[in-house]
Tab-separated table of C-alpha atoms in Angstrom:
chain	number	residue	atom	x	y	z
A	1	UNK	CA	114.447	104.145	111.365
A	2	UNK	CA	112.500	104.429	114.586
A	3	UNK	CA	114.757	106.891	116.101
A	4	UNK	CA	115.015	109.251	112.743
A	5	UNK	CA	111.101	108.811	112.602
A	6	UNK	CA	111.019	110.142	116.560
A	7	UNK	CA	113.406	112.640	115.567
A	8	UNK	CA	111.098	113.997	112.823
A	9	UNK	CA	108.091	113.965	114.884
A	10	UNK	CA	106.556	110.975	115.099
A	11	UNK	CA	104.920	110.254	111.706
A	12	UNK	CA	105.618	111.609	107.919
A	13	UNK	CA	104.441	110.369	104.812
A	14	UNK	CA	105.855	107.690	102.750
A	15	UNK	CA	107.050	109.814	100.242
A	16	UNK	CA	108.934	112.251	102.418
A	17	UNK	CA	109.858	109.286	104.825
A	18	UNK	CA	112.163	107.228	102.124
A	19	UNK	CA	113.932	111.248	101.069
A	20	UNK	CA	114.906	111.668	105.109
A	21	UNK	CA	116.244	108.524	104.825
A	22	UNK	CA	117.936	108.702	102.024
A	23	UNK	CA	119.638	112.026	103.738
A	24	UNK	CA	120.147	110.697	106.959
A	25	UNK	CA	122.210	107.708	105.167
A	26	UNK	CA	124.299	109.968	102.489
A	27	UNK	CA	125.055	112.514	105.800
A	28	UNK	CA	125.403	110.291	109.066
A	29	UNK	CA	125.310	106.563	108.392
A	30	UNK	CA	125.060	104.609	105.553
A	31	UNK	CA	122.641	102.540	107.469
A	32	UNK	CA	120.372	101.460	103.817
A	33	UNK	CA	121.378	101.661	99.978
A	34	UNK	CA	119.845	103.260	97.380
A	35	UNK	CA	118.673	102.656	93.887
A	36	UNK	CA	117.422	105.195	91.573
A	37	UNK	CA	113.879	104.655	90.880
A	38	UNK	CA	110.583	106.521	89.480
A	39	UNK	CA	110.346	108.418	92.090
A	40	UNK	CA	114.346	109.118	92.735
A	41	UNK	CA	115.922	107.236	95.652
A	42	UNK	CA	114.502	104.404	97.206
A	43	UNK	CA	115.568	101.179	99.167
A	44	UNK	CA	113.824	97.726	99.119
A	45	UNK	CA	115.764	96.577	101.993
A	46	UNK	CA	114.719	99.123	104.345
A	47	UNK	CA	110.808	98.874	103.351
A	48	UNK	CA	111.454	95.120	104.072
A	49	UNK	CA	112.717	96.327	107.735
A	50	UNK	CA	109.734	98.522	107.690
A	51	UNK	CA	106.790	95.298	107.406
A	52	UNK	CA	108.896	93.286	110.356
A	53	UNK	CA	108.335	96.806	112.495
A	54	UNK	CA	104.831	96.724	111.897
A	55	UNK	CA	104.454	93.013	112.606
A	56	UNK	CA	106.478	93.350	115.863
A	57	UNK	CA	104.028	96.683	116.418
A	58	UNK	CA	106.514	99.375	116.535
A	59	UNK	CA	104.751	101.075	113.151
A	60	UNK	CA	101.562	102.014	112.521
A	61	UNK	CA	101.878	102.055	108.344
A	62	UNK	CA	99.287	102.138	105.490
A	63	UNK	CA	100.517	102.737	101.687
A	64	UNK	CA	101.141	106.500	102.511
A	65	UNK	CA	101.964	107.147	106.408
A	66	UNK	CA	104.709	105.949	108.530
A	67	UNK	CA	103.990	106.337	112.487
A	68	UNK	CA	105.197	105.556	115.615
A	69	UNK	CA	103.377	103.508	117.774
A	70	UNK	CA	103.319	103.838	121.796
A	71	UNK	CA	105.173	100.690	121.831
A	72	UNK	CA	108.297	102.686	120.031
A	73	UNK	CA	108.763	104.984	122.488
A	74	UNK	CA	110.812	102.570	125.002
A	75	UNK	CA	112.977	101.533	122.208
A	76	UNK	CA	113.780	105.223	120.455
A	77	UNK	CA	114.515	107.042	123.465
A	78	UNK	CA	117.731	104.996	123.951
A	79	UNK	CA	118.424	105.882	120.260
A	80	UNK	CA	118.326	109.866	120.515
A	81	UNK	CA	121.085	111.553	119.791
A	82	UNK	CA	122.382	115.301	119.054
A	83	UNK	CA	123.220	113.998	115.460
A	84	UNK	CA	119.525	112.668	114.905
A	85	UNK	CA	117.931	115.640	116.481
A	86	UNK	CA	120.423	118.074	114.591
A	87	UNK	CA	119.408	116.595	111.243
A	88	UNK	CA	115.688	116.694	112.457
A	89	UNK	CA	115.982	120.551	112.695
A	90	UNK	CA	118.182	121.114	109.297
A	91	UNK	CA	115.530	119.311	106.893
A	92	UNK	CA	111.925	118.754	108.797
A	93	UNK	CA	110.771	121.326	107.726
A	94	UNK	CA	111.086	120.522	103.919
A	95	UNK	CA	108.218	118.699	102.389
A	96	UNK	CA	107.244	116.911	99.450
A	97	UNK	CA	108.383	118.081	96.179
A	98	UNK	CA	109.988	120.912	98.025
A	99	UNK	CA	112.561	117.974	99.758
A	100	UNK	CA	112.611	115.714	96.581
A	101	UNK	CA	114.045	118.428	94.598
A	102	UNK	CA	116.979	119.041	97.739
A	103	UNK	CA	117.121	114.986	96.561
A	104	UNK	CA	117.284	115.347	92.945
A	105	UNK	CA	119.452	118.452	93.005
A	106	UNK	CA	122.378	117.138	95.720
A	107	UNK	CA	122.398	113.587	94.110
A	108	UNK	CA	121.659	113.344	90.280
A	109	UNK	CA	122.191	109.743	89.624
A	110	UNK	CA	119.384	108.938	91.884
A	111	UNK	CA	117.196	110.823	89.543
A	112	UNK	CA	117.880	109.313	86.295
A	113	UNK	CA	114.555	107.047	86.065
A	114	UNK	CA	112.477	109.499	87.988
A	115	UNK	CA	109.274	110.589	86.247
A	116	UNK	CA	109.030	113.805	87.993
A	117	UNK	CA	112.589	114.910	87.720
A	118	UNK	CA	111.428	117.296	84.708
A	119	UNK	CA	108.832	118.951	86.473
A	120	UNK	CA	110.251	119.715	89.548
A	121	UNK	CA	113.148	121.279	88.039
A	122	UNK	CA	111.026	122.851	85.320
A	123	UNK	CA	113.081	125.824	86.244
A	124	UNK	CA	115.997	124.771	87.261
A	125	UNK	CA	118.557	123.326	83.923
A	126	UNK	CA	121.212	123.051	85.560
A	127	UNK	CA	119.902	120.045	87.884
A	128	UNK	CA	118.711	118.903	84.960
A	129	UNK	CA	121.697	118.917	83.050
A	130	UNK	CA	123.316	116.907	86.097
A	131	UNK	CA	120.557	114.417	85.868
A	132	UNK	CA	121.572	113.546	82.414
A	133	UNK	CA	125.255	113.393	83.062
A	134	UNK	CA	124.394	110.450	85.258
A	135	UNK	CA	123.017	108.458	83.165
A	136	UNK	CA	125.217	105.421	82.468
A	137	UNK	CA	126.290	105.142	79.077
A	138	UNK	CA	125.539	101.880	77.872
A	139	UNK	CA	127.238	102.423	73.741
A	140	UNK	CA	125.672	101.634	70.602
A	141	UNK	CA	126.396	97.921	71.251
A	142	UNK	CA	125.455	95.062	73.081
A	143	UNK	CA	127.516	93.370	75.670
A	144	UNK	CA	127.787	90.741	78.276
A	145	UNK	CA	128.394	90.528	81.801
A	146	UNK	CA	127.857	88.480	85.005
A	147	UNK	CA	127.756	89.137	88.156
A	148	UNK	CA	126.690	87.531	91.841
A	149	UNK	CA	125.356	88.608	94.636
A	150	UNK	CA	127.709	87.041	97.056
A	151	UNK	CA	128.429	89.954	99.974
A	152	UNK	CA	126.066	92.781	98.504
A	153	UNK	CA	122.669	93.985	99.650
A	154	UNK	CA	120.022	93.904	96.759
A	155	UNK	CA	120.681	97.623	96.480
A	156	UNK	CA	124.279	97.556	95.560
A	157	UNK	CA	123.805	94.462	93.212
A	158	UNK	CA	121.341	96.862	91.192
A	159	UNK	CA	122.978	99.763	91.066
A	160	UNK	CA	126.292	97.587	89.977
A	161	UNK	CA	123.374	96.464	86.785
A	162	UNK	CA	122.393	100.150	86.564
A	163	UNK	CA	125.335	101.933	86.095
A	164	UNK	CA	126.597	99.341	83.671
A	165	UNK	CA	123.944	100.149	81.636
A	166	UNK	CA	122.506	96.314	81.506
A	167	UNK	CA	118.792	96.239	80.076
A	168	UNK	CA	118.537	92.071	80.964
A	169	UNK	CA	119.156	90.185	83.588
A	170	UNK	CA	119.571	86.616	83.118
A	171	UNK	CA	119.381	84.402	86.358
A	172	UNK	CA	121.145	80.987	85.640
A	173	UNK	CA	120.588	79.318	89.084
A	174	UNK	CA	119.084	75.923	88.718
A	175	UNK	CA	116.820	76.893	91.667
A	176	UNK	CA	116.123	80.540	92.079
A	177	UNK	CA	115.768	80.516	95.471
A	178	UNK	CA	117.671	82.611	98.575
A	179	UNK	CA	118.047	83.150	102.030
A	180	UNK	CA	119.346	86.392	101.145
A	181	UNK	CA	116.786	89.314	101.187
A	182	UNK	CA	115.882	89.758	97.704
A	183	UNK	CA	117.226	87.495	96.088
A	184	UNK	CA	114.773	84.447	95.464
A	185	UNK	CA	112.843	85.166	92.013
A	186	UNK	CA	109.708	87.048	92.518
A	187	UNK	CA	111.526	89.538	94.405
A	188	UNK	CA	114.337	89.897	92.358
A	189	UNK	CA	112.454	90.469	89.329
A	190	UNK	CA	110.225	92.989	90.627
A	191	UNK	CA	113.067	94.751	91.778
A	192	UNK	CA	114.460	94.786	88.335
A	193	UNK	CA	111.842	96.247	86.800
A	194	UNK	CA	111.733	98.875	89.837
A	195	UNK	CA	115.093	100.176	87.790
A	196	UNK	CA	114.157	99.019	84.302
A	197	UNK	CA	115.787	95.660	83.901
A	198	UNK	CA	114.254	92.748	82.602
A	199	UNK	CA	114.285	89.412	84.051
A	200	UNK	CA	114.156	85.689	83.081
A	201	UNK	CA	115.029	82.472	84.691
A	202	UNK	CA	117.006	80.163	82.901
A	203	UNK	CA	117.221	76.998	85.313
A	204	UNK	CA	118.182	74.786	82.422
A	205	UNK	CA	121.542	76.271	82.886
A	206	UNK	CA	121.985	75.687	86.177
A	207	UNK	CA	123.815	73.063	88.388
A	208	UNK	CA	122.160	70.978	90.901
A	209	UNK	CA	122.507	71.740	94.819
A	210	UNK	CA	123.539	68.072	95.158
A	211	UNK	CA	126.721	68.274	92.553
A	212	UNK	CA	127.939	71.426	94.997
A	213	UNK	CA	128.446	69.950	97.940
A	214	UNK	CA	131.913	69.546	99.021
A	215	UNK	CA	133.826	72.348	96.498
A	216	UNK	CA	136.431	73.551	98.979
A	217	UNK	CA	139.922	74.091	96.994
A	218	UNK	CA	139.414	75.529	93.260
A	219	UNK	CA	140.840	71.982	92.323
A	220	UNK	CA	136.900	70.670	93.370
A	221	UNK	CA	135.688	73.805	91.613
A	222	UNK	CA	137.277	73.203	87.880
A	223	UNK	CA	136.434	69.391	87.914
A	224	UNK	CA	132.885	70.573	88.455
A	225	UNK	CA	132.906	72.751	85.441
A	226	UNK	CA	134.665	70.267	83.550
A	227	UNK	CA	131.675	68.220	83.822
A	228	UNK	CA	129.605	70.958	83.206
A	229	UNK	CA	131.127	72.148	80.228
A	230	UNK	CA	131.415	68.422	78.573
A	231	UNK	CA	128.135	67.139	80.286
A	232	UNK	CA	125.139	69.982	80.236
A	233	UNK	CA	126.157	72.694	78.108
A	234	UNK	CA	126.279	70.965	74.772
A	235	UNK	CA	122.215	70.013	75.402
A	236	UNK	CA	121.867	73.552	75.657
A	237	UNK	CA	122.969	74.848	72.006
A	238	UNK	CA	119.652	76.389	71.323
A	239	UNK	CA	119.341	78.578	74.552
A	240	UNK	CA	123.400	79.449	74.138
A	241	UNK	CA	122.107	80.802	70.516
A	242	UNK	CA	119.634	82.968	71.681
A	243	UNK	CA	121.655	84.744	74.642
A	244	UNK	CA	124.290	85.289	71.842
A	245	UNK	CA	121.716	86.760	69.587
A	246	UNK	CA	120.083	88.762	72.255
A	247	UNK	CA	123.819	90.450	72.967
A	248	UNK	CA	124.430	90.832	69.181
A	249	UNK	CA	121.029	92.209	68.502
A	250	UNK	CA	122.121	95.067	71.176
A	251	UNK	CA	121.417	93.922	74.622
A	252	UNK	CA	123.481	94.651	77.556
A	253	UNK	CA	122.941	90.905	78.946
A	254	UNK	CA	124.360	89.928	82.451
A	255	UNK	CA	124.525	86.676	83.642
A	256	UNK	CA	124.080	86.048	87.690
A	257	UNK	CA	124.224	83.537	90.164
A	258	UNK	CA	125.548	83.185	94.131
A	259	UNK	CA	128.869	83.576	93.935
A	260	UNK	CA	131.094	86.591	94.111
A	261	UNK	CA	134.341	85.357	91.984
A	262	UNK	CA	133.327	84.048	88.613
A	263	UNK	CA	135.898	81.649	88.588
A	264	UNK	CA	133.906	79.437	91.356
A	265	UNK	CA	130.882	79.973	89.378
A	266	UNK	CA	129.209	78.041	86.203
A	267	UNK	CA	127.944	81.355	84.707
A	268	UNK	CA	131.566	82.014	84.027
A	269	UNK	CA	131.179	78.610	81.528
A	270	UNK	CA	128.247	80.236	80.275
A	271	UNK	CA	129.566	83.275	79.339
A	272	UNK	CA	132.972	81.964	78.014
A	273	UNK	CA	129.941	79.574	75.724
A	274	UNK	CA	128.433	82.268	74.547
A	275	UNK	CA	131.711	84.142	73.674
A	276	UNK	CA	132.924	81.305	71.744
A	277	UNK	CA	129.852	80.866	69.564
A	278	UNK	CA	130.973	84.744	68.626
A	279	UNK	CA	134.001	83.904	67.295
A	280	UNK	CA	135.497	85.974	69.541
A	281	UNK	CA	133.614	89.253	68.495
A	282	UNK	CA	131.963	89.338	72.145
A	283	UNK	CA	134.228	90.120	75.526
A	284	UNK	CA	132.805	89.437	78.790
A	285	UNK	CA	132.838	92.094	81.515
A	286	UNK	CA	132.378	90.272	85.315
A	287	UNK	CA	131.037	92.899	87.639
């Protein structure tokens, strides 16, 4: 980020700052994901990187303004490169709406929750038309999902949500709580509702840290679900009911955790709970 900031002059405003980025990544490195947001695409995980640079005073930042400090210069002059400095030259001199409609116009789907998209393009339908092509499709009905964030960033877990058209995320860790960036519950409910999910915390369905220890073949795995099954889910009728109502009333519902494979995960025991209270009207999707 230092080095494409250099590259662009020293300083640019937030705005403008996220767009390069988002360039720079689609064209030479796919340093940072994206999710599509209100103001088209944006990443959490590099404005996370961005607060460490100002603590370690290599930015000078405020809510609008992204600038090198003198400190930075050491550090982004071995980073140059004819690449960065090419790329520099090709968009630098697009600003503001003027570079989020080369955004909106090269990458639709990053565009389907902005709230400017329509007056930007005012006179452009095509783009337009593109934007609403990319809109996920979520159907008439509900449906249910789950998913973990296992081996993605926070950006590729959302856009996973996104494009599956889910309108709720519910989190059934016990303690919603992560090492991983974005992950831990504040954060990953505000970046929900950055792409217009909804999120709740269900810790009544979770499994204690201490009954985890020592899973290592899926043998270890199933015996712990047994239990869970037999032991936990039956006390939890009532908040079963309501997931399956949510899903039959015509939410797309997705059910997360750790875990990247369901099958060494207890939301896959929530799910399959849910789907049997259905009577087998509701399939589960795992994402």
């Amino acid at each position: 980020m230092l080095a494409l900031l250099d590259a662009l002059g020293g300083e640019a405003n937030n705005l403008d700052f996220q767009k390069y980025l988002f360039l720079y990544c689609q064209e030479q490195a796919p340093v940072y994901d994206f999710v599509p947001s209100k103001f088209g695409a944006f990443s959490y995980t590099s404005h996370a990187d961005r607060r460490k640079l100002v603590e370690h005073g290599l930015l000078q930042t405020d809510d609008d303004r992204w600038a090198l400090t003198p400190a930075a210069a050491a550090i982004v002059e071995s980073e140059r490169s004819p690449e960065l400095n090419q790329f520099a030259r090709q968009y630098k001199q697009l600003r503001g709406e003027a570079l989020v409609r080369e955004t909106y116009c090269r990458f639709p789907y990053y565009a389907i929750r902005s709230t400017i998209a329509y007056r930007i393009l005012r006179n452009n339908p095509g783009a337009r038309r593109a934007i609403r092509s990319a809109r996920p499709s979520a159907g008439a009905s509900g449906g249910l999902f789950t998913i973990g964030y296992e081996g993605r960033s926070l950006e590729q877990y959302l856009n996973l949500l996104v494009q599956a058209g889910v309108g709720r995320l519910t989190d059934v860790r016990r303690n919603a709580l992560s090492r991983k960036y974005g992950f831990s519950r504040s954060s990953l409910q505000n970046a929900c509702a950055g792409v217009g999910i909804e999120y709740e915390h269900i810790p009544e369905l979770g499994i204690d840290s201490s009954e985890r220890r020592d899973l290592i073949e899926q043998a270890d795995y199933d015996a712990l679900f047994s239990r869970y099954r037999k032991e936990t889910l039956p006390a939890q009728s009532s908040v079963l009911n309501r997931l399956l109502k949510a899903v039959e009333s015509g939410d797309r519902l997705a059910l997360t955790c750790f875990e990247h494979n369901v099958g060494q995960c207890h939301r896959g025991c929530v799910a399959h709970a849910v789907q049997r209270r259905s009577n087998g009207a509701i399939n589960t999707r795992h994402l």
